[in-house]
Amino acid sequence: MAMLLGQIAGGQAIPAAAQQQAPTGEQPLREEDLLLFSVTLDGRTLTETFAGYGDPSDPLLPVGELARLLGLDMVVSPQIGRATGSLGEARRPVLIDLGAGIARVNGVDIPISAAQAGRSPTDIFLRASLLQKILPVAIAPNGEELLLALTATETLPIQAAAERDRRLRQFEQRPAGTDPTLRVPSSYALVSAPAIDVTLETGYDSRRDLTTRRYDVRAAADLLRMGFTGYLGSDERGRPSEVRMKLDRRSPDGSLLGPLGATYFALGDVFTPLTTLGPRSIGGRGFSFTTAPLGEASVFQRITLRGELPIGYQVELYVNDVLRGGQRFPVDGRYEFLDVPLTRGLNVIRIVTYGPNGERNEQTRVLNVGGGQLEPGRFTVDFGIVEQDRPVIDLSPGRTRTPAAGELRTIARMAYGLRDDLTLVASGALYPDGLGKERKMLSFGARGSLLGVALLGELAHDFSGGSAAQFGASWQAGGIFATLRHTEYRHRFSDETNILQDDLRPLRRTTAVDTLFSVPGIGRSRIPVSLHAERAAYADGGTTWLGTGRASTSLFDTLISTGLDYRRDSRPNSATDEQLSGNFAASRFLAYKWQLRAVVDYDIVPKAALRTFSITADRALSEKFGLHLGAGKRFGAQSDLQFQGGGFLHMPFGDLALTGDYATRSREWRVGLRIAFGLIFDPWTRRPVLARAGTATGGSAAVSAFIDDDGDGALDAGEAPVPGVVLTGGERSVITDARGRAFVNGLGDTSTAMIHADSRAIDAFYVDSPPQDIELSARPGKIAAVVYPFRPVNEVIARLSLTRPDGRRVGVAAVRLMLVRDGAPPILASSELQLHMRLKAPVTVTVDALAAAQVSAEILFGETP
């Protein structure tokens, strides 16, 4: 037995004598002119039964109903033809007065003619063309499809609420049955078939008279309940030169390594942990783990970002929408951004990669950065031990990578929450410095907060006689985030975490300040700006000043980034060296066809001059073919002008690219052929198949959509596939084929990856769609099998009416209902404007006795055709 509960908005009847008829000239609302629209906001369906009247290309729309749909703060009084309220975060006042023929938004008057307005006993109506001038939405009516496509011109309350709900889902446990997300288990297997990415490149370089042959091979799989990743790279003559391999596993709930409660561990080619004083993070063959929460960091600790970068790819790093750096060529098959500063609060980190075939892929990470405090009683450990700069398999054992290559580096860092506002920290390390001398270090300190300011204090001592003391503070005031760090050094203490460390010039002290703020842009926009300033004093009396500034904004649909870098070195009895350089970058998707990028590098001090300029243009002629064009200019003594050109072919099993470039002054030229493909194990056919590259560097999903006739959630023989489901969230959007299947790659390496499924275009009616959002844990080589069943349903249709004092019954809008089913999650619905409510569930329904006496419900049962 189920129960239908209702709450009526404005639930008192209005006497007939008090009802005001539409003034002469307002458009009458006739039943024969009724239109039922489907309403979407930024592509997502809000309702499928939204009432309008009149011309389908510019219909009269109910103001109050639309405001409720979007969550806007507006009150409608149809009897007097008026609506009042406020819009946006700035609370801009809004007034609509049909009697006066005027709408006023934030002090700006908009005339309303009689032909643009109408009213009913429950709402007032305005033409769509007029309403979009008042509300912060653009309205695009489609008369043929009876569709109202809404586009928000600013963040709407309904969007903000959805974003808050999305963030809360990451931190809270939701009640069973109320989560609109389909969660797919991604457990580690004892062994799984590997996903393999292969890149082959050959070409000719006239300058060196060299025919190049290079390859990159990446593999990833589950092995021994852990994730395995491997890499094999060659030199330009096709000889193997670099091998990496690693086994790792993560657990956000801290269930690894038994009583240690680790959240992540790795063995093989790994990196040591980050510290705030002493040794830096360096890779080698070894082992590492952490018990600290994933996705959290301390504002006093700069981070290092590393990832795979295939041949021909470039990468850019954005932190809080500010371009912080870039890398144009892979080093040992990957990218690396060192010493990246963060600010307190949520830090949005975007890694944007540009491929040789016009690809653009963006991975986003969100780090919650605080002062590093732990809750009382919480104890965390970060540990790593490696044979420095030595891989598990060393193909060049005689090659000298660094002076300390092959030496042991061990780092352990611990933290304990003493009080809510005080955390104790300690660390120990055994490591070689840049000259190969062994160092042993211990440090102790505390992190805390006082009056909203995060504080850090730490003392370090090495057994060679060196010592260091560090103080830090981080605060926010007036929209400015700032972090200050000051460190004092004595007796040649080796601090590799400081970018100004020089093994031949011992540091005496350093002071660094990082700030992030925004300045007004054009219109309502804000331009984020980050600044860094640092001063180092050396034991020999010399000093070094560093300064950087970065800003990024969108101007005329073009993403623009600019930066300045300053350095000033002074030494006793030597001339002062001073440099100031800058860069400017712009990118735009012109006419949604051309991907344009331009970069300029220049010097200001000691002499103003251009260094380099480049521009590239990529055009996808179709889903399979594309072009790449480029030009670059190098200035100065080695001045030259270079042109690039090429074409690429996207195939279901890989990509093929032919590129070339020519330098006009030196008359040097290069031509290259690149092939990239992947090999995966299809979980549905259970056999290996060729695929696009990318499955070995990030997670993937194999989706199967079908009509689940028996409701068991599994694909059985005879159940029809569902083609036409659009899946987004990966490297590119894909659509389920005639078999109801699609492969989504490029999900990244993250504990929470989301895929959005849009089933509006499927050729199936009267089915209950699964949740639109699919959540899974993505990791390299993992191909999640996603079962996406559509359940056939019957319908329950209810029409609620209000009995007026004169005995007339009229439909009631804005009634919120909850269909409570025994042993199953509730179904939520609301009545549309004077219309029925449709609940997709084959159940028996009764009206609760708590409903008001004047409310009656007509329940219609029956199978849909």
PDB file of N, CA and C in Angstrom, residues 553-594:
ATOM      1  N   THR A 553      42.098  35.245 -17.910  1.00  0.00           N
ATOM      2  CA  THR A 553      40.708  35.671 -18.012  1.00  0.00           C
ATOM      3  C   THR A 553      40.171  35.291 -19.380  1.00  0.00           C
ATOM      4  N   SER A 554      38.868  35.384 -19.512  1.00  0.00           N
ATOM      5  CA  SER A 554      38.208  35.151 -20.793  1.00  0.00           C
ATOM      6  C   SER A 554      37.726  36.487 -21.325  1.00  0.00           C
ATOM      7  N   LEU A 555      38.198  36.844 -22.502  1.00  0.00           N
ATOM      8  CA  LEU A 555      37.874  38.127 -23.110  1.00  0.00           C
ATOM      9  C   LEU A 555      37.409  37.887 -24.538  1.00  0.00           C
ATOM     10  N   PHE A 556      36.168  38.287 -24.838  1.00  0.00           N
ATOM     11  CA  PHE A 556      35.597  38.102 -26.172  1.00  0.00           C
ATOM     12  C   PHE A 556      35.710  36.639 -26.613  1.00  0.00           C
ATOM     13  N   ASP A 557      35.303  35.744 -25.718  1.00  0.00           N
ATOM     14  CA  ASP A 557      35.303  34.303 -25.975  1.00  0.00           C
ATOM     15  C   ASP A 557      36.702  33.749 -26.221  1.00  0.00           C
ATOM     16  N   THR A 558      37.734  34.446 -25.762  1.00  0.00           N
ATOM     17  CA  THR A 558      39.115  34.005 -25.906  1.00  0.00           C
ATOM     18  C   THR A 558      39.749  33.884 -24.524  1.00  0.00           C
ATOM     19  N   LEU A 559      40.360  32.732 -24.251  1.00  0.00           N
ATOM     20  CA  LEU A 559      41.058  32.539 -22.989  1.00  0.00           C
ATOM     21  C   LEU A 559      42.438  33.169 -23.104  1.00  0.00           C
ATOM     22  N   ILE A 560      42.711  34.138 -22.247  1.00  0.00           N
ATOM     23  CA  ILE A 560      43.963  34.887 -22.289  1.00  0.00           C
ATOM     24  C   ILE A 560      44.702  34.683 -20.970  1.00  0.00           C
ATOM     25  N   SER A 561      45.997  34.389 -21.071  1.00  0.00           N
ATOM     26  CA  SER A 561      46.848  34.231 -19.893  1.00  0.00           C
ATOM     27  C   SER A 561      48.131  35.017 -20.113  1.00  0.00           C
ATOM     28  N   THR A 562      48.593  35.635 -19.057  1.00  0.00           N
ATOM     29  CA  THR A 562      49.828  36.402 -19.142  1.00  0.00           C
ATOM     30  C   THR A 562      50.615  36.229 -17.860  1.00  0.00           C
ATOM     31  N   GLY A 563      51.929  36.424 -17.948  1.00  0.00           N
ATOM     32  CA  GLY A 563      52.764  36.247 -16.774  1.00  0.00           C
ATOM     33  C   GLY A 563      54.051  37.029 -16.885  1.00  0.00           C
ATOM     34  N   LEU A 564      54.619  37.349 -15.735  1.00  0.00           N
ATOM     35  CA  LEU A 564      55.911  38.031 -15.640  1.00  0.00           C
ATOM     36  C   LEU A 564      56.787  37.251 -14.670  1.00  0.00           C
ATOM     37  N   ASP A 565      58.085  37.173 -14.992  1.00  0.00           N
ATOM     38  CA  ASP A 565      59.061  36.494 -14.145  1.00  0.00           C
ATOM     39  C   ASP A 565      60.252  37.422 -13.935  1.00  0.00           C
ATOM     40  N   TYR A 566      60.594  37.617 -12.661  1.00  0.00           N
ATOM     41  CA  TYR A 566      61.682  38.535 -12.314  1.00  0.00           C
ATOM     42  C   TYR A 566      62.698  37.803 -11.450  1.00  0.00           C
ATOM     43  N   ARG A 567      63.995  38.078 -11.716  1.00  0.00           N
ATOM     44  CA  ARG A 567      65.070  37.522 -10.888  1.00  0.00           C
ATOM     45  C   ARG A 567      66.214  38.533 -10.817  1.00  0.00           C
ATOM     46  N   ARG A 568      66.745  38.683  -9.599  1.00  0.00           N
ATOM     47  CA  ARG A 568      67.870  39.592  -9.371  1.00  0.00           C
ATOM     48  C   ARG A 568      68.867  38.898  -8.455  1.00  0.00           C
ATOM     49  N   ASP A 569      70.078  38.668  -8.974  1.00  0.00           N
ATOM     50  CA  ASP A 569      71.144  38.013  -8.225  1.00  0.00           C
ATOM     51  C   ASP A 569      72.274  39.005  -7.976  1.00  0.00           C
ATOM     52  N   SER A 570      72.716  39.041  -6.733  1.00  0.00           N
ATOM     53  CA  SER A 570      73.875  39.871  -6.387  1.00  0.00           C
ATOM     54  C   SER A 570      74.832  39.064  -5.537  1.00  0.00           C
ATOM     55  N   ARG A 571      76.131  39.217  -5.815  1.00  0.00           N
ATOM     56  CA  ARG A 571      77.179  38.543  -5.057  1.00  0.00           C
ATOM     57  C   ARG A 571      78.253  39.561  -4.685  1.00  0.00           C
ATOM     58  N   PRO A 572      78.930  39.300  -3.591  1.00  0.00           N
ATOM     59  CA  PRO A 572      80.012  40.221  -3.219  1.00  0.00           C
ATOM     60  C   PRO A 572      81.072  40.304  -4.327  1.00  0.00           C
ATOM     61  N   ASN A 573      81.487  41.510  -4.616  1.00  0.00           N
ATOM     62  CA  ASN A 573      82.542  41.763  -5.602  1.00  0.00           C
ATOM     63  C   ASN A 573      82.161  41.276  -6.998  1.00  0.00           C
ATOM     64  N   SER A 574      80.885  41.218  -7.283  1.00  0.00           N
ATOM     65  CA  SER A 574      80.422  40.815  -8.615  1.00  0.00           C
ATOM     66  C   SER A 574      79.301  41.740  -9.055  1.00  0.00           C
ATOM     67  N   ALA A 575      79.123  41.824 -10.369  1.00  0.00           N
ATOM     68  CA  ALA A 575      78.054  42.654 -10.903  1.00  0.00           C
ATOM     69  C   ALA A 575      76.699  42.008 -10.627  1.00  0.00           C
ATOM     70  N   THR A 576      75.713  42.852 -10.437  1.00  0.00           N
ATOM     71  CA  THR A 576      74.356  42.366 -10.198  1.00  0.00           C
ATOM     72  C   THR A 576      73.737  41.923 -11.515  1.00  0.00           C
ATOM     73  N   ASP A 577      73.135  40.742 -11.487  1.00  0.00           N
ATOM     74  CA  ASP A 577      72.458  40.193 -12.667  1.00  0.00           C
ATOM     75  C   ASP A 577      70.958  40.333 -12.463  1.00  0.00           C
ATOM     76  N   GLU A 578      70.270  40.990 -13.388  1.00  0.00           N
ATOM     77  CA  GLU A 578      68.838  41.254 -13.261  1.00  0.00           C
ATOM     78  C   GLU A 578      68.126  40.875 -14.553  1.00  0.00           C
ATOM     79  N   GLN A 579      67.019  40.152 -14.425  1.00  0.00           N
ATOM     80  CA  GLN A 579      66.254  39.704 -15.587  1.00  0.00           C
ATOM     81  C   GLN A 579      64.767  39.861 -15.311  1.00  0.00           C
ATOM     82  N   LEU A 580      64.039  40.321 -16.309  1.00  0.00           N
ATOM     83  CA  LEU A 580      62.582  40.400 -16.260  1.00  0.00           C
ATOM     84  C   LEU A 580      62.061  39.941 -17.613  1.00  0.00           C
ATOM     85  N   SER A 581      61.284  38.892 -17.611  1.00  0.00           N
ATOM     86  CA  SER A 581      60.731  38.334 -18.849  1.00  0.00           C
ATOM     87  C   SER A 581      59.242  38.109 -18.683  1.00  0.00           C
ATOM     88  N   GLY A 582      58.570  37.916 -19.796  1.00  0.00           N
ATOM     89  CA  GLY A 582      57.132  37.731 -19.756  1.00  0.00           C
ATOM     90  C   GLY A 582      56.650  36.803 -20.842  1.00  0.00           C
ATOM     91  N   ASN A 583      55.396  36.436 -20.744  1.00  0.00           N
ATOM     92  CA  ASN A 583      54.782  35.596 -21.764  1.00  0.00           C
ATOM     93  C   ASN A 583      53.311  35.947 -21.864  1.00  0.00           C
ATOM     94  N   PHE A 584      52.744  35.652 -23.013  1.00  0.00           N
ATOM     95  CA  PHE A 584      51.340  35.924 -23.291  1.00  0.00           C
ATOM     96  C   PHE A 584      50.815  34.753 -24.109  1.00  0.00           C
ATOM     97  N   ALA A 585      49.664  34.208 -23.702  1.00  0.00           N
ATOM     98  CA  ALA A 585      49.067  33.071 -24.410  1.00  0.00           C
ATOM     99  C   ALA A 585      47.580  33.315 -24.590  1.00  0.00           C
ATOM    100  N   ALA A 586      47.063  32.898 -25.723  1.00  0.00           N
ATOM    101  CA  ALA A 586      45.639  33.041 -26.023  1.00  0.00           C
ATOM    102  C   ALA A 586      45.168  31.798 -26.767  1.00  0.00           C
ATOM    103  N   SER A 587      43.962  31.372 -26.466  1.00  0.00           N
ATOM    104  CA  SER A 587      43.376  30.228 -27.168  1.00  0.00           C
ATOM    105  C   SER A 587      41.887  30.475 -27.351  1.00  0.00           C
ATOM    106  N   ARG A 588      41.371  29.964 -28.457  1.00  0.00           N
ATOM    107  CA  ARG A 588      39.953  30.172 -28.765  1.00  0.00           C
ATOM    108  C   ARG A 588      39.470  29.080 -29.700  1.00  0.00           C
ATOM    109  N   PHE A 589      38.212  28.688 -29.485  1.00  0.00           N
ATOM    110  CA  PHE A 589      37.550  27.726 -30.363  1.00  0.00           C
ATOM    111  C   PHE A 589      36.705  28.539 -31.335  1.00  0.00           C
ATOM    112  N   LEU A 590      37.284  28.963 -32.429  1.00  0.00           N
ATOM    113  CA  LEU A 590      36.664  29.904 -33.348  1.00  0.00           C
ATOM    114  C   LEU A 590      35.548  29.222 -34.138  1.00  0.00           C
ATOM    115  N   ALA A 591      34.353  29.808 -34.040  1.00  0.00           N
ATOM    116  CA  ALA A 591      33.183  29.308 -34.760  1.00  0.00           C
ATOM    117  C   ALA A 591      32.939  27.823 -34.484  1.00  0.00           C
ATOM    118  N   TYR A 592      33.412  27.326 -33.349  1.00  0.00           N
ATOM    119  CA  TYR A 592      33.272  25.931 -32.968  1.00  0.00           C
ATOM    120  C   TYR A 592      33.862  24.983 -34.008  1.00  0.00           C
ATOM    121  N   LYS A 593      34.842  25.502 -34.773  1.00  0.00           N
ATOM    122  CA  LYS A 593      35.473  24.687 -35.811  1.00  0.00           C
ATOM    123  C   LYS A 593      36.994  24.686 -35.695  1.00  0.00           C
ATOM    124  N   TRP A 594      37.572  25.867 -35.470  1.00  0.00           N
ATOM    125  CA  TRP A 594      39.025  26.013 -35.411  1.00  0.00           C
ATOM    126  C   TRP A 594      39.481  26.162 -33.965  1.00  0.00           C
TER     127      TRP A 594
END
